[in-house]
Coordinates of C-alpha atoms in Angstrom, one line a residue:
X21 CA 37.8 -70.5 144.6
X22 CA 41.5 -70.4 145.5
X23 CA 40.9 -68.4 148.6
X24 CA 37.2 -67.1 149.2
X25 CA 37.4 -66.1 152.7
X26 CA 38.4 -62.3 152.5
X27 CA 37.9 -59.3 150.6
X28 CA 37.9 -60.0 146.9
X29 CA 38.0 -63.6 147.4
X30 CA 34.8 -63.7 149.6
X31 CA 33.3 -61.1 147.2
X32 CA 33.7 -63.7 144.5
X33 CA 32.4 -66.6 146.4
X34 CA 29.3 -64.5 147.4
X35 CA 28.6 -63.3 144.1
X36 CA 28.8 -66.9 142.7
X37 CA 26.4 -68.0 145.3
X38 CA 24.0 -65.4 144.6
X39 CA 24.0 -66.7 141.0
X40 CA 23.1 -70.2 142.2
X41 CA 26.3 -71.6 141.3
X42 CA 28.2 -74.4 143.4
X43 CA 31.3 -72.9 145.2
X44 CA 34.2 -75.0 146.6
X45 CA 36.7 -72.8 148.4
X46 CA 40.2 -74.1 149.0
X47 CA 42.3 -72.4 151.7
X48 CA 44.3 -73.0 154.9
X49 CA 41.4 -71.5 157.1
X50 CA 43.8 -69.0 158.8
X51 CA 41.9 -65.6 157.9
X52 CA 38.4 -64.8 157.2
X53 CA 35.5 -67.1 156.7
X54 CA 34.0 -68.7 153.7
X55 CA 30.5 -67.5 153.0
X56 CA 27.8 -70.0 154.3
X57 CA 26.7 -72.3 151.4
X58 CA 30.2 -72.6 150.0
X59 CA 31.9 -76.0 150.3
X60 CA 35.3 -75.7 152.1
X61 CA 38.4 -77.7 151.3
X62 CA 41.4 -77.1 153.7
X63 CA 44.8 -77.3 152.4
X64 CA 48.0 -75.4 151.5
X65 CA 48.6 -74.4 147.9
X66 CA 52.4 -75.0 148.5
X67 CA 51.9 -78.6 149.6
X68 CA 51.6 -81.0 146.6
X69 CA 49.7 -83.6 148.4
X70 CA 47.1 -80.9 149.4
X71 CA 46.8 -79.7 145.7
X72 CA 46.3 -83.3 144.7
X73 CA 43.6 -84.0 147.2
X74 CA 41.9 -80.7 145.9
X75 CA 42.0 -81.9 142.4
X76 CA 40.2 -85.1 143.4
X77 CA 37.2 -83.0 144.6
X78 CA 36.8 -81.8 140.9
X79 CA 35.6 -81.4 138.1
X80 CA 34.8 -77.7 138.0
X81 CA 33.8 -75.2 135.3
X82 CA 36.4 -72.7 136.5
X83 CA 39.0 -71.9 139.0
X84 CA 39.0 -68.3 140.4
X85 CA 42.4 -67.5 141.9
X86 CA 42.4 -64.6 144.7
X87 CA 45.1 -66.0 147.0
X88 CA 48.4 -65.8 145.2
X89 CA 49.5 -62.2 145.8
X90 CA 52.4 -63.5 147.7
X91 CA 53.2 -66.7 145.9
X92 CA 55.9 -67.4 143.7
X93 CA 55.3 -68.3 140.0
X94 CA 56.4 -71.9 140.3
X95 CA 54.0 -72.5 143.0
X96 CA 51.2 -71.2 140.8
X97 CA 52.2 -73.3 138.1
X98 CA 52.2 -76.6 140.2
X99 CA 48.6 -75.7 141.2
X100 CA 47.6 -74.8 137.7
X101 CA 48.9 -78.0 136.3
X102 CA 47.1 -80.1 138.8
X103 CA 43.9 -78.2 138.2
X104 CA 44.0 -78.2 134.3
X105 CA 42.7 -81.7 134.0
X106 CA 39.6 -80.9 136.3
X107 CA 38.6 -77.3 135.5
X108 CA 37.5 -75.6 132.2
X109 CA 39.1 -72.4 132.7
X110 CA 41.4 -70.5 135.1
X111 CA 40.6 -66.7 136.2
X112 CA 44.1 -65.4 137.8
X113 CA 43.9 -61.9 139.5
X114 CA 47.0 -60.3 138.8
X115 CA 47.7 -56.4 139.1
X116 CA 48.6 -53.4 136.8
X117 CA 52.1 -53.8 138.7
X118 CA 52.9 -56.6 136.1
X119 CA 53.3 -53.9 133.4
X120 CA 56.8 -52.5 132.7
X121 CA 55.5 -48.9 132.4
X122 CA 53.4 -48.7 135.6
X123 CA 53.2 -46.3 137.4
X124 CA 55.1 -43.9 135.2
X125 CA 53.5 -44.4 131.8
X126 CA 50.0 -44.5 130.6
X127 CA 48.9 -48.1 130.1
X128 CA 46.6 -50.1 127.8
X129 CA 45.8 -53.7 127.7
X130 CA 48.5 -54.3 125.1
X131 CA 51.4 -52.6 127.2
X132 CA 54.7 -54.5 127.6
X133 CA 54.6 -57.0 130.7
X134 CA 57.5 -57.5 132.8
X135 CA 59.8 -60.5 132.5
X136 CA 59.1 -63.1 134.7
X137 CA 59.4 -66.9 133.9
X138 CA 56.5 -69.5 134.8
X139 CA 58.7 -71.5 137.0
X140 CA 60.4 -68.6 138.8
X141 CA 61.1 -69.0 142.7
X142 CA 60.6 -66.3 145.1
X143 CA 64.0 -65.0 144.8
X144 CA 63.5 -64.1 141.2
X145 CA 63.6 -60.3 140.5
X146 CA 64.9 -59.2 143.7
X147 CA 66.8 -56.0 143.6
X148 CA 70.3 -55.4 144.7
X149 CA 71.0 -53.5 147.7
X150 CA 71.0 -49.8 147.1
X151 CA 69.0 -50.0 144.0
X152 CA 67.2 -46.6 143.3
X153 CA 65.5 -47.5 140.3
X154 CA 61.9 -48.9 139.8
X155 CA 60.8 -51.5 142.2
X156 CA 59.8 -54.3 139.8
X157 CA 60.3 -57.3 142.1
X158 CA 56.4 -57.6 142.8
X159 CA 55.6 -56.9 139.2
X160 CA 58.0 -59.5 137.9
X161 CA 56.7 -62.1 140.3
X162 CA 53.0 -61.4 139.1
X163 CA 54.1 -61.5 135.5
X164 CA 55.7 -64.9 136.3
X165 CA 52.5 -66.1 137.8
X166 CA 50.3 -64.9 134.7
X167 CA 52.7 -66.9 132.3
X168 CA 52.4 -69.9 134.7
X169 CA 48.6 -69.9 134.3
X170 CA 48.9 -69.6 130.6
X171 CA 51.5 -72.4 130.2
X172 CA 49.3 -74.8 132.2
X173 CA 45.8 -73.7 130.5
X174 CA 46.8 -72.3 127.1
X175 CA 45.6 -68.9 126.0
X176 CA 42.2 -69.8 125.1
X177 CA 41.2 -71.1 128.8
X178 CA 43.4 -68.6 130.9
X179 CA 41.9 -65.2 131.9
X180 CA 44.4 -62.7 133.4
X181 CA 42.7 -59.7 135.4
X182 CA 44.7 -56.8 136.1
X183 CA 43.3 -54.5 138.7
X184 CA 44.7 -51.3 139.8
X185 CA 43.4 -50.2 143.4
X186 CA 40.4 -52.1 144.7
X187 CA 38.2 -50.5 147.4
X188 CA 34.8 -51.4 149.0
X189 CA 33.4 -53.0 152.0
X190 CA 35.8 -55.7 153.5
X191 CA 38.9 -54.0 152.4
X192 CA 41.8 -54.9 154.4
X193 CA 44.5 -52.5 153.1
X194 CA 42.9 -49.6 154.7
X195 CA 43.1 -47.0 152.2
X196 CA 39.3 -45.9 152.0
X197 CA 38.8 -46.8 155.8
X198 CA 41.5 -44.3 156.7
X199 CA 40.0 -41.7 154.6
X200 CA 36.5 -42.3 155.9
X201 CA 37.7 -42.3 159.7
X202 CA 39.7 -39.1 158.9
X203 CA 36.7 -37.4 157.4
X204 CA 34.4 -38.5 160.3
X205 CA 36.7 -36.8 162.7
X206 CA 36.0 -33.5 161.0
X207 CA 37.8 -30.2 161.2
X208 CA 40.3 -29.0 158.4
X209 CA 41.2 -32.1 156.5
X210 CA 44.6 -32.2 154.3
X211 CA 43.5 -33.0 150.9
X212 CA 46.5 -34.0 148.4
X213 CA 47.3 -32.6 145.1
X214 CA 45.0 -31.0 142.7
X215 CA 41.0 -31.4 143.2
X216 CA 40.6 -32.3 139.5
X217 CA 43.4 -35.0 139.5
X218 CA 41.6 -38.1 137.9
X219 CA 41.6 -41.5 139.7
X220 CA 40.5 -45.0 139.0
X221 CA 39.8 -47.2 141.9
X222 CA 37.3 -50.0 141.3
X223 CA 34.9 -51.7 143.6
X224 CA 35.6 -55.1 144.7
X225 CA 32.1 -56.3 143.9
X226 CA 32.5 -55.0 140.2
X227 CA 35.8 -56.9 139.9
X228 CA 34.1 -60.0 141.6
X229 CA 31.2 -59.8 138.9
X230 CA 33.8 -59.5 135.9
X231 CA 35.8 -62.4 137.2
X232 CA 32.7 -64.7 137.3
X233 CA 31.7 -63.4 133.8
X234 CA 34.9 -64.3 132.4
X235 CA 35.0 -67.6 134.1
X236 CA 31.8 -68.4 132.5
X237 CA 32.8 -67.1 129.0
X238 CA 34.2 -69.2 126.0
X239 CA 37.4 -67.2 125.6
X240 CA 40.7 -66.3 127.3
X241 CA 42.3 -63.1 127.6
X242 CA 43.9 -60.2 129.7
X243 CA 41.9 -57.4 131.0
X244 CA 42.8 -54.3 133.0
X245 CA 40.2 -53.9 135.9
X246 CA 39.9 -50.2 136.5
X247 CA 37.3 -47.4 136.4
X248 CA 37.2 -45.6 133.2
X249 CA 40.2 -42.6 132.9
X250 CA 38.8 -39.4 133.7
X251 CA 35.4 -40.3 135.1
X252 CA 36.1 -39.4 138.6
X253 CA 38.6 -37.2 140.6
X254 CA 40.2 -37.0 143.8
X255 CA 37.9 -34.2 144.8
X256 CA 34.9 -36.5 144.0
X257 CA 36.4 -39.1 146.3
X258 CA 37.1 -37.0 149.2
X259 CA 33.7 -35.1 148.8
X260 CA 32.1 -38.3 149.0
X261 CA 34.1 -39.5 152.1
X262 CA 32.8 -36.3 153.8
X263 CA 29.2 -36.5 152.7
X264 CA 29.1 -40.3 153.7
X265 CA 30.4 -39.7 157.1
X266 CA 28.1 -36.6 157.7
X267 CA 31.1 -34.8 159.5
X268 CA 32.1 -31.3 159.4
X269 CA 35.6 -31.8 157.6
X270 CA 36.6 -29.1 155.3
X271 CA 39.1 -30.2 152.5
X272 CA 42.3 -27.9 152.5
X273 CA 44.2 -28.8 149.1
X274 CA 47.9 -29.0 149.4
X275 CA 50.2 -28.8 146.2
X276 CA 52.1 -31.9 145.3
X277 CA 55.3 -29.8 146.0
X278 CA 54.2 -28.8 149.4
X279 CA 53.4 -32.5 150.5
X280 CA 56.8 -33.6 148.7
X281 CA 58.8 -30.9 150.7
X282 CA 57.3 -32.4 153.8
X283 CA 58.3 -35.8 152.8
X284 CA 54.9 -37.3 152.9
X285 CA 55.2 -40.7 151.6
X286 CA 53.3 -41.2 148.4
X287 CA 50.4 -43.9 148.3
X288 CA 50.5 -44.5 152.0
X289 CA 50.5 -41.5 154.3
X290 CA 47.8 -39.9 152.1
X291 CA 46.4 -42.9 150.2
X292 CA 45.5 -42.9 146.8
X293 CA 47.9 -39.9 146.3
X294 CA 50.7 -40.4 144.0
X295 CA 52.6 -37.8 141.6
X296 CA 53.6 -40.6 139.0
X297 CA 52.3 -39.7 135.6
X298 CA 50.7 -43.1 134.5
X299 CA 49.2 -44.1 138.1
X300 CA 45.8 -43.2 137.0
X301 CA 45.9 -43.5 133.0
X302 CA 45.2 -47.1 132.6
X303 CA 42.9 -47.9 129.8
X304 CA 40.5 -50.7 130.2
X305 CA 38.9 -50.7 126.7
X306 CA 39.0 -54.5 126.3
X307 CA 37.6 -55.2 129.6
X308 CA 34.6 -52.8 129.1
X309 CA 34.1 -54.3 125.7
X310 CA 33.8 -57.7 127.5
X311 CA 31.4 -56.2 130.1
X312 CA 33.2 -54.7 132.8
X313 CA 30.7 -52.0 134.3
X314 CA 32.0 -49.8 137.2
X315 CA 29.6 -48.4 139.8
X316 CA 30.1 -44.8 140.9
X317 CA 32.9 -44.5 143.4
X318 CA 30.5 -42.6 145.7
X319 CA 28.6 -45.9 146.1
X320 CA 31.6 -47.6 147.0
X321 CA 32.4 -45.0 149.6
X322 CA 28.9 -44.8 151.1
X323 CA 28.8 -48.9 151.3
X324 CA 32.2 -49.2 152.8
X325 CA 31.2 -46.6 155.5
X326 CA 28.2 -48.5 156.3
X327 CA 29.8 -51.7 156.6
X328 CA 32.4 -50.0 159.2
X329 CA 29.4 -48.4 161.0
X330 CA 27.8 -51.9 161.1
X331 CA 30.9 -53.4 162.8
X332 CA 32.6 -54.6 159.9
X333 CA 36.1 -55.6 160.6
X334 CA 38.7 -56.4 157.9
X335 CA 41.0 -59.5 158.2
X336 CA 44.1 -58.3 160.1
X337 CA 46.9 -57.4 157.8
X338 CA 50.2 -55.6 158.3
X339 CA 49.5 -53.2 155.3
X340 CA 46.6 -51.5 157.5
X341 CA 49.2 -49.9 159.6
X342 CA 51.2 -48.4 156.8
X343 CA 48.4 -46.1 155.8
X344 CA 47.6 -42.6 157.0
X345 CA 49.4 -39.6 158.0
X346 CA 49.6 -38.8 161.8
X347 CA 47.4 -35.9 163.0
X348 CA 50.9 -34.1 164.1
X349 CA 52.2 -34.3 160.6
X350 CA 49.0 -33.2 159.1
X351 CA 48.7 -30.1 161.4
X352 CA 52.2 -29.1 160.5
X353 CA 51.2 -29.2 156.7
X354 CA 48.0 -27.5 157.2
X355 CA 49.9 -24.6 159.0
X356 CA 52.2 -24.3 156.1
X357 CA 49.2 -24.0 153.6
X358 CA 48.5 -20.8 155.7
X359 CA 44.7 -20.7 154.9

């Protein structure tokens, strides 16, 4: 495990231990805690001596990399090259942001991936000041990191997972926790867009299981890790939040135009709400054929509320503060609804 101490990394480590696997977690020890039973190796992935020391702890059947979200491709490449002689395969957690068409176009697992060389530094893909087009910087960085892993391990030993939105116990971003806490507060609750708008979040535990399955499989490949298109809707999600919390929240659906007229920030002020045509139209046919199974979204919601109620605390992260509309702004929009 590159990571292993919080959210997806911790879920992968726990699932591997549950299978009776031996787990080594390599991280700096600055956030979260590695599950009991895993061996910890401290070090920094950007320090060559630390990576060399880690390689000396091998061999391993597989590497699962959950900690490269803010790492330049060249740093991923350096680590992958050092680990290649002592690891059977490399499972890299990427993102649907790596696709050129996201979030505007429907996607398949064969859609075009953004440019991004495997040896790019952190400056590659930065957008010029005043740019008003798509923000491809993050996607280019992740696409470059994907190519770094494949360059080091080869196509047959490199597994690329591209999740969309990951929810579940331990979430540090704050999307589902915000909605749960809002539902628990009760009263008339602003619900964004159309009730029947399909959404595709995936449970962190389902991504973890699939990552381990692919780490144990004798093949490489790239897979979209999302729930099936059209299986669940925004209404299903918000209704599950109300039911899980047992509150008296009453959903008040606001059309996209009204929310846009009130300058509601998409994706953050009302988490999971976005008007782009392709945001929830991501095919995962190849992943499902390879064994990806997504539990019902209501189970994710219920388990996350139970985790919060039991005192669960996510690792502190700046993205948490980005999510959620203020009560004052919500009240103004509810008044504009007039019902």
